[in-house]
Rosetta silent file (secondary structure, phi, psi, omega in degrees, C-alpha in Angstrom):
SEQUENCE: XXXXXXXXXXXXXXXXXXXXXXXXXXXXXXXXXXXXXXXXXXXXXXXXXXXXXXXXXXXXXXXXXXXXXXXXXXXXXXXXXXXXXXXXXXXXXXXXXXXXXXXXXXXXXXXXXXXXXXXXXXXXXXXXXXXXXXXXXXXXXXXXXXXXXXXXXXXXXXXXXXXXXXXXXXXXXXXXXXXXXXXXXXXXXXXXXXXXXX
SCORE:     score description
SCORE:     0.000 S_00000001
   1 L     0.000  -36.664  176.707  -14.205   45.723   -6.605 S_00000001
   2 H   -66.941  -56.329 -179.670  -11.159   44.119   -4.791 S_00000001
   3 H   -40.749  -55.613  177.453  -11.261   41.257   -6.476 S_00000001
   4 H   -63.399  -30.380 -164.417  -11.277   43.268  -10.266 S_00000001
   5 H   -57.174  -66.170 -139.433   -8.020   45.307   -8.812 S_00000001
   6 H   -83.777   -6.228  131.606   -6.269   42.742   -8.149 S_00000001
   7 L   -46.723  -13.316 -177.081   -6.977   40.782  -11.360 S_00000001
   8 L   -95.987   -2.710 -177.355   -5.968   43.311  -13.171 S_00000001
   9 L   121.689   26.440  174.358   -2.867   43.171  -11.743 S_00000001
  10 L   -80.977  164.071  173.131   -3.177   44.783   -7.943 S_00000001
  11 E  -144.029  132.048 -172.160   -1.213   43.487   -5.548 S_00000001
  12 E  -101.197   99.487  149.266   -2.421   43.022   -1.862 S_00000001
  13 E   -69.204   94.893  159.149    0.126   43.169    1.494 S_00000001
  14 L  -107.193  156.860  157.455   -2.735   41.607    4.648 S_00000001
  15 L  -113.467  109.021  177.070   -1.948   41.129    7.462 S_00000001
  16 H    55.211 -110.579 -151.086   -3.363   38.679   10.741 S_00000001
  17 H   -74.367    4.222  161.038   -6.673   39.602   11.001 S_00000001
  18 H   -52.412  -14.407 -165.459   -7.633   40.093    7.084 S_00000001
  19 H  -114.728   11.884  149.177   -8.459   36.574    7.046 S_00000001
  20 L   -46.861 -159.702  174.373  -11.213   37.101   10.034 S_00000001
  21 L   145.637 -135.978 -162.196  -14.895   38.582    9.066 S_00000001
  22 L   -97.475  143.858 -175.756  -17.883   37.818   10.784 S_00000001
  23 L  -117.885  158.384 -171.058  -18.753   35.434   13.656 S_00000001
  24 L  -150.431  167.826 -140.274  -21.840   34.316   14.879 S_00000001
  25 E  -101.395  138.037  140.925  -22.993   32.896   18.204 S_00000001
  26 E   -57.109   92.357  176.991  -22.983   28.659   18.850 S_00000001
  27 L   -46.055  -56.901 -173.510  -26.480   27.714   20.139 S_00000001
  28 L   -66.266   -6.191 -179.204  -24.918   24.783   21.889 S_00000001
  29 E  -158.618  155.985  169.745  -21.619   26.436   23.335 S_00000001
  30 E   -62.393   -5.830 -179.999  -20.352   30.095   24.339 S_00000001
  31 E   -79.965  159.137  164.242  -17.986   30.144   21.370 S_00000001
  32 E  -104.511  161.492  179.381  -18.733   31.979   17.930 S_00000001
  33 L  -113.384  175.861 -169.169  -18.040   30.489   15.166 S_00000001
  34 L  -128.505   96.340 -157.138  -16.506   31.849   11.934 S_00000001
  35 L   -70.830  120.315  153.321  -19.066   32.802    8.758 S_00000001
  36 L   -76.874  133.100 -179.829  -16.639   31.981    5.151 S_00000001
  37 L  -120.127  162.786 -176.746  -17.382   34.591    2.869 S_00000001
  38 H   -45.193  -35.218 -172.217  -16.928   35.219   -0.803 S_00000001
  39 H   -62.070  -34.833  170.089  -13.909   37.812    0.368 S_00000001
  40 H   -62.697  -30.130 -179.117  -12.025   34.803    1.692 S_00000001
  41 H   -68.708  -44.337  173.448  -11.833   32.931   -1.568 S_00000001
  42 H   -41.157  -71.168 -155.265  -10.326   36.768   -2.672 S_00000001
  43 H   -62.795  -44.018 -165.944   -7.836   36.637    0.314 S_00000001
  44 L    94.778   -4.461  162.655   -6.738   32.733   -0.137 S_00000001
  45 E  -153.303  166.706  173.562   -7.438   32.114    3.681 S_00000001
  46 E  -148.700  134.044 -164.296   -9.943   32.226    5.801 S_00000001
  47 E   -80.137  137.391  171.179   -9.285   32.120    9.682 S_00000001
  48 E   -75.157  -85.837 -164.402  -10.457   28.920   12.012 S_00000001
  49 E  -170.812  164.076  177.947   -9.315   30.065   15.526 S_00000001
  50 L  -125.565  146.700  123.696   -6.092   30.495   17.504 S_00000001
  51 L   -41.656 -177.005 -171.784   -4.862   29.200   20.988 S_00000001
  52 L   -95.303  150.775 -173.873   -3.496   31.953   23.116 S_00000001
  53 L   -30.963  143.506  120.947   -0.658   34.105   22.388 S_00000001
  54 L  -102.981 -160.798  165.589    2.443   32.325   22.304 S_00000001
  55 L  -118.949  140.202  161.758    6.150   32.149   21.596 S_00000001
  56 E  -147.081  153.283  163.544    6.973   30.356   18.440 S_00000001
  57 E  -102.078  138.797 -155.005    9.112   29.470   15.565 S_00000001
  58 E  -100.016  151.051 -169.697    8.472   30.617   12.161 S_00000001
  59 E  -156.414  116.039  161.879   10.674   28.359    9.249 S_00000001
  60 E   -55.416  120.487  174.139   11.517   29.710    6.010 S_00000001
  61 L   -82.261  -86.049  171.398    9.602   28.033    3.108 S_00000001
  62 L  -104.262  127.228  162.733   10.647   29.787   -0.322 S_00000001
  63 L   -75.915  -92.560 -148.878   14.176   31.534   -0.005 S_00000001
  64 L   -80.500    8.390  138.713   13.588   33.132   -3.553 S_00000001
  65 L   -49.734  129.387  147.930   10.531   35.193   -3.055 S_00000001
  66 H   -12.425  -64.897 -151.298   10.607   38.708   -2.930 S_00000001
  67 H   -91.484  -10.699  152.051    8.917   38.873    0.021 S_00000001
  68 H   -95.869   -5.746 -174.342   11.657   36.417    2.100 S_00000001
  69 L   -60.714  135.927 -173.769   14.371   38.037    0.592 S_00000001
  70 L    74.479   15.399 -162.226   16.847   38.435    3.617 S_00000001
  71 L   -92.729  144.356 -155.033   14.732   36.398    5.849 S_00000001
  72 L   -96.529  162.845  164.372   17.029   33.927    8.470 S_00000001
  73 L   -65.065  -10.292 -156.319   15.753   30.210    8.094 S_00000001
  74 E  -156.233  155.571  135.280   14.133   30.262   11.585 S_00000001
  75 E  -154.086  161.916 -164.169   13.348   33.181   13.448 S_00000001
  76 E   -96.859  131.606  156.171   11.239   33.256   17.530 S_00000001
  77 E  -139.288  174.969  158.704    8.327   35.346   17.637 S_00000001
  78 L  -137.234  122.405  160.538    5.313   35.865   20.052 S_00000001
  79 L  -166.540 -139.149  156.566    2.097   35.950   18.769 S_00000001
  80 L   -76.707  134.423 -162.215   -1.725   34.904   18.127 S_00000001
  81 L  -112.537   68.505  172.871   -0.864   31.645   16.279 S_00000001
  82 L   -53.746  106.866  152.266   -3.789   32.127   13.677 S_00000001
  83 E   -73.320  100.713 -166.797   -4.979   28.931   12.325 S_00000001
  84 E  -139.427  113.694  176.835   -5.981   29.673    8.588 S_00000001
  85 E   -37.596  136.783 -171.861   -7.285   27.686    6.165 S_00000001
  86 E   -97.308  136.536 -160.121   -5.807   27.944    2.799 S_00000001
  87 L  -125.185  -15.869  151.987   -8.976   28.333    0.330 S_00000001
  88 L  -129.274   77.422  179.202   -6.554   27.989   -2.837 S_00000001
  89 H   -48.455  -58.622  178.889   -3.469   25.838   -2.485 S_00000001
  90 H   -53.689  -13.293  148.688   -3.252   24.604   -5.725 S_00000001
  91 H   -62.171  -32.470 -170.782   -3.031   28.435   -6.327 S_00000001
  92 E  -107.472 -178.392  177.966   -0.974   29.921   -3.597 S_00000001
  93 E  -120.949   79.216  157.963    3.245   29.821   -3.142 S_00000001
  94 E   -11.777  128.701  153.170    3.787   28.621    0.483 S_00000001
  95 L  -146.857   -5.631  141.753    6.553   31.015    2.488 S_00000001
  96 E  -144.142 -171.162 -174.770    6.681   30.602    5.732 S_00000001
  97 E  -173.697  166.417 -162.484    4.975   28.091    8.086 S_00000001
  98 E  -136.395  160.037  163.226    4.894   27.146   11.760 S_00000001
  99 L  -161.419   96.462  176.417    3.784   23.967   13.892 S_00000001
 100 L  -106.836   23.037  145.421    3.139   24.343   17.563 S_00000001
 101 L   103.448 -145.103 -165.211    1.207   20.875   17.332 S_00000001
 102 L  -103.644  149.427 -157.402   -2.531   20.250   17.925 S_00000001
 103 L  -116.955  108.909  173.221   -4.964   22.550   18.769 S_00000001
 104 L   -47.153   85.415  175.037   -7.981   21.280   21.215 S_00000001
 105 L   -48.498  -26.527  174.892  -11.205   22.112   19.566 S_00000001
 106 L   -90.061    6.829 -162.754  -13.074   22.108   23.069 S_00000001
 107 L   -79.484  126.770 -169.408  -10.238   24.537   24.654 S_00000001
 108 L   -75.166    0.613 -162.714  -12.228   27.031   26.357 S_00000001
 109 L  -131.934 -177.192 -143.022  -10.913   30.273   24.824 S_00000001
 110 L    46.934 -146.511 -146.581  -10.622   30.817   20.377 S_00000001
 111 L  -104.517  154.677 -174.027  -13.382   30.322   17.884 S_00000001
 112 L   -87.304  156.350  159.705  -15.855   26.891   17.731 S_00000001
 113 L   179.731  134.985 -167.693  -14.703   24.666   15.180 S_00000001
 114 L   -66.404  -71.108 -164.883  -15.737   20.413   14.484 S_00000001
 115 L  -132.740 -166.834  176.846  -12.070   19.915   13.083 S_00000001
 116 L  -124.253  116.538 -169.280   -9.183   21.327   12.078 S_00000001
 117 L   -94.931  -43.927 -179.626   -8.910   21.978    8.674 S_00000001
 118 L   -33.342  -30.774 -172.180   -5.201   24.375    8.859 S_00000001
 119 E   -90.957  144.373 -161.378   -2.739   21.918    8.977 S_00000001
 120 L   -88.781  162.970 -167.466   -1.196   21.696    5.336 S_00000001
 121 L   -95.417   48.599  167.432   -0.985   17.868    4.045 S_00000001
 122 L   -78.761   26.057  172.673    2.688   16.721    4.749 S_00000001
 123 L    87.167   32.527 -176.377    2.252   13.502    6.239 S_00000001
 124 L   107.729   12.216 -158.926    1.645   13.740   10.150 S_00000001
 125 L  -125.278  172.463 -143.096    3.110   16.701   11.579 S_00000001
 126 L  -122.179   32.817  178.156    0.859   19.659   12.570 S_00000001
 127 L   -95.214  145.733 -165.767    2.564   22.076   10.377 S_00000001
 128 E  -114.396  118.447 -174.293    0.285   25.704    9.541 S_00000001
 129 E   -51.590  150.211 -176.630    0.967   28.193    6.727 S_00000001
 130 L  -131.719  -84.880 -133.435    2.012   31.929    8.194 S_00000001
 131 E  -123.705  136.697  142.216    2.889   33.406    5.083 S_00000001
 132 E   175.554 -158.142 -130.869    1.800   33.182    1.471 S_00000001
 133 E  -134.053   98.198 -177.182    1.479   34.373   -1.692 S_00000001
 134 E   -99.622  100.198  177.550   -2.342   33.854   -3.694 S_00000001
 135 E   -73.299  138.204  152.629   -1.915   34.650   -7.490 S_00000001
 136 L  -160.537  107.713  176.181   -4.761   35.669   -9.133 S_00000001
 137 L    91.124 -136.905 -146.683   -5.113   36.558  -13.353 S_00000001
 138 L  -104.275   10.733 -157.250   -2.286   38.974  -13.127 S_00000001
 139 L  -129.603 -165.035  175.283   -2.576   40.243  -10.132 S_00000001
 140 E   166.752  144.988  151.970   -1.732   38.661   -5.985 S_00000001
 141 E  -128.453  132.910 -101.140   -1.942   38.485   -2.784 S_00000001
 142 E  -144.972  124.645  179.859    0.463   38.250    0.220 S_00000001
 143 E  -146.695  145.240 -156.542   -1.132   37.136    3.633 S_00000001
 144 E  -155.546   98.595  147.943    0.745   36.818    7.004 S_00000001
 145 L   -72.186    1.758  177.130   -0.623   35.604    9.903 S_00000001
 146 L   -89.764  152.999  162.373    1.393   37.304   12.180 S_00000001
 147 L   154.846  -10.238 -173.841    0.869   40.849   13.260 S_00000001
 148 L   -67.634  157.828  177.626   -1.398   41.159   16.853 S_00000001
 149 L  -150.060  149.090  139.467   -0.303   43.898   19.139 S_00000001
 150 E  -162.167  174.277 -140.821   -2.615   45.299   21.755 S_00000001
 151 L  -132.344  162.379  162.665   -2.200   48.471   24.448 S_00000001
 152 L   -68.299   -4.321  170.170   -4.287   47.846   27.752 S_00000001
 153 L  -101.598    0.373  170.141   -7.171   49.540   26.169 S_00000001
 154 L  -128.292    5.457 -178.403   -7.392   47.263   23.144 S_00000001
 155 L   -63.091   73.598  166.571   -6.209   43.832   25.063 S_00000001
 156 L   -71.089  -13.717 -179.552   -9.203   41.372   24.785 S_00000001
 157 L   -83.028  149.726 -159.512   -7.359   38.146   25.585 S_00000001
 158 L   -83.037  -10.491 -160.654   -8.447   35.977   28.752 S_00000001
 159 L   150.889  133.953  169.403   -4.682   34.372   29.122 S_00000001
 160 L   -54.689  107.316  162.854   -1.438   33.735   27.670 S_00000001
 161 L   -39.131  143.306 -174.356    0.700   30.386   26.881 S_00000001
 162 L   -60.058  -38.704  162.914    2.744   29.513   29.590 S_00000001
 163 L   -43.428  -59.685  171.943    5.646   30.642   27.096 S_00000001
 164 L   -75.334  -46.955  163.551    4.694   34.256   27.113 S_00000001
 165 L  -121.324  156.913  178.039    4.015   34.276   31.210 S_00000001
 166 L   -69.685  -59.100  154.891    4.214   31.849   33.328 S_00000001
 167 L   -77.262   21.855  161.997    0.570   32.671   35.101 S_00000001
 168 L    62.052   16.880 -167.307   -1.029   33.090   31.970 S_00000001
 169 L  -106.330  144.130  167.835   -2.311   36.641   32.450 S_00000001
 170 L   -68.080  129.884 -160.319   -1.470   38.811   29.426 S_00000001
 171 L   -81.678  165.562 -105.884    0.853   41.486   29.841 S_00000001
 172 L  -115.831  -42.852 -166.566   -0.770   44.549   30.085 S_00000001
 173 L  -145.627  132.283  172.593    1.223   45.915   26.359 S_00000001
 174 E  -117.963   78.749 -158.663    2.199   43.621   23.685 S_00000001
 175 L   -98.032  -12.248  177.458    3.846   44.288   20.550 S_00000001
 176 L    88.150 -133.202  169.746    5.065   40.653   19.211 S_00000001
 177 L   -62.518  -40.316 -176.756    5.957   40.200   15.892 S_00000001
 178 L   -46.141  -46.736 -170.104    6.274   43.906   15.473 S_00000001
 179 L   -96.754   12.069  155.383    9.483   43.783   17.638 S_00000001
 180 L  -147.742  163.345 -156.067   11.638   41.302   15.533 S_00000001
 181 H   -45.493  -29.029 -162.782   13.501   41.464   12.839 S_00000001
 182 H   -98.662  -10.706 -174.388   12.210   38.984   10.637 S_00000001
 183 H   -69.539  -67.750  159.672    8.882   40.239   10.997 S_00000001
 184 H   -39.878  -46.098 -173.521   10.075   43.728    9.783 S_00000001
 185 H   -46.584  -68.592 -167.463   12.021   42.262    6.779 S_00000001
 186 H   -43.889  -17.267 -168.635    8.811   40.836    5.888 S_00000001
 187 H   -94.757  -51.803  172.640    6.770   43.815    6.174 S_00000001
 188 H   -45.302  -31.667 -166.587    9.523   46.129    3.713 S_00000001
 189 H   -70.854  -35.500 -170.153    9.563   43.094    1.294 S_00000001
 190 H   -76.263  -42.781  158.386    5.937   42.971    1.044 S_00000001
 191 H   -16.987  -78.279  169.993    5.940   46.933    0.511 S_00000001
 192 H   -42.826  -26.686  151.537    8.244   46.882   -2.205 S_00000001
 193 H   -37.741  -67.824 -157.611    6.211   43.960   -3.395 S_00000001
 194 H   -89.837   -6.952 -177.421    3.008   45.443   -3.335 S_00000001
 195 L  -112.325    7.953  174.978    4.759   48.719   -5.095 S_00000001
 196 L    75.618   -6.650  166.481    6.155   46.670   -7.953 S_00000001
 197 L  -102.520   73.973  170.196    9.658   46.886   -6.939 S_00000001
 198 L  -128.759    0.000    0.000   10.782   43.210   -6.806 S_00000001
C-alpha cells in the first residue's frame, strides 16, 4: 500500500529509526541482528547498527535540493550515528553524509553485523549517507538518519561517546539533533517537500 502511494506520486519525510524493523536474537553472541525486509527496498535504507551517541559533523552534499535549501556546509550535532545501508544508490540523490571512521563489529553495545556494508564507495575514507532522497515512478522518499531523543523513561542506551560525556553514562534527557538549526531547516524543507511546495 506504501509502496503504490508513493509511486503514484506520494512523497515520504522518515526519519532515524524508519530504516529499523525487526531483530532477532544471535545464537552465538548477545547481540540481535537486523531482519531486511521488503519495506526497506520501499525506504532505500535499511539500518546495520550504530556506536553510541555521539557528537558529529554532518557535510552538505547537494546545495540545490529542496530539502538543503538554507542548509550551512557543515553543521555539529549529537546523535545515534545510524549506519544505513543504501538498498538503491543507483536510484537515490545523496544530501548529506558524515564519517566518524570505523565502526568495530565486536564492540559490545549496537546490532551484530559480519561487515560493514554503510560506507558509500569513495575510495578509502569511512564516509556514511545521513540524508537522502529515493525516487520511485513518480513518487520519493526522503530519509534522515538523524533524529534520537529520549526522556529518562524512554533512555535505553548503556553509554555515551566520550564526546557527549566524558564517563560515558548518558545524560538522563537528550534532545540532539532536535536542538540545532540545521536539523530544523531540514525538517521544514522536507515538510514543504513532502506537501509539494518546492
Amino acid at each position: 500500500m506504501l509502496r503504490q502511494w508513493l509511486e503514484a506520486g506520494g512523497r515520504w519525510l522518515a526519519l532515524h529509526g524508519s530504516s529499523g524493523g525487526k531483530a532477532v536474537r544471535r545464537p552465538d553472541t548477545t547481540k540481535r541482528e537486523m531482519v531486511k525486509l521488503p519495506y526497506h527496498d520501499t525506504l532505500g535504507g535499511f539500518f546495520l547498527s550504530h556506536p553510541p551517541i555521539r557528537k558529529f559533523r554532518v557535510d552538505l552534499v547537494d546545495a540545490q535540493h529542496p530539502l538543503t535549501r538554507g542548509l550551512p556546509e557543515s553543521f555539529e550535532t549529537v546523535d545515534e550515528p545510524y549506519m544505513v545501508e543504501l538498498q538503491a544508490p543507483e536510484r537515490s540523490q545523496l544530501l548529506l553524509t558524515a564519517d566518524w571512521g570505523e565502526v568495530d563489529p565486536n564492540a559490545p553495545t549496537g546490532f551484530y553485523f559480519e561487515r560493514d556494508t554503510t560506507v558509500l564507495p569513495n575510495g578509502g575514507s569511512t564516509r556514511r549517507a545521513i540524508a537522502f532522497v529515493r525516487e520511485l515512478s513518480a513518487g520519493a522518499v526522503a530519509y534522515t538518519t538523524l533524529g534520537h531523543c529520549h526522556t529518562p523513561t524512554t533512555n535505553t542506551q548503556r553509554r555515551v561517546h566520550e564526546s557527549v560525556a566524558a564517563d560515558g553514562k548518558p545524560p538522563l534527557k537528550l534532545l540532539g539533533s532536535w536542538e540545532t538549526e540545521g536539523f530544523r531547516t531540514l525538517l521544514r524543507n522536507g515538510i514543504a517537500w513532502g506537501l509539494g511546495e518546492d
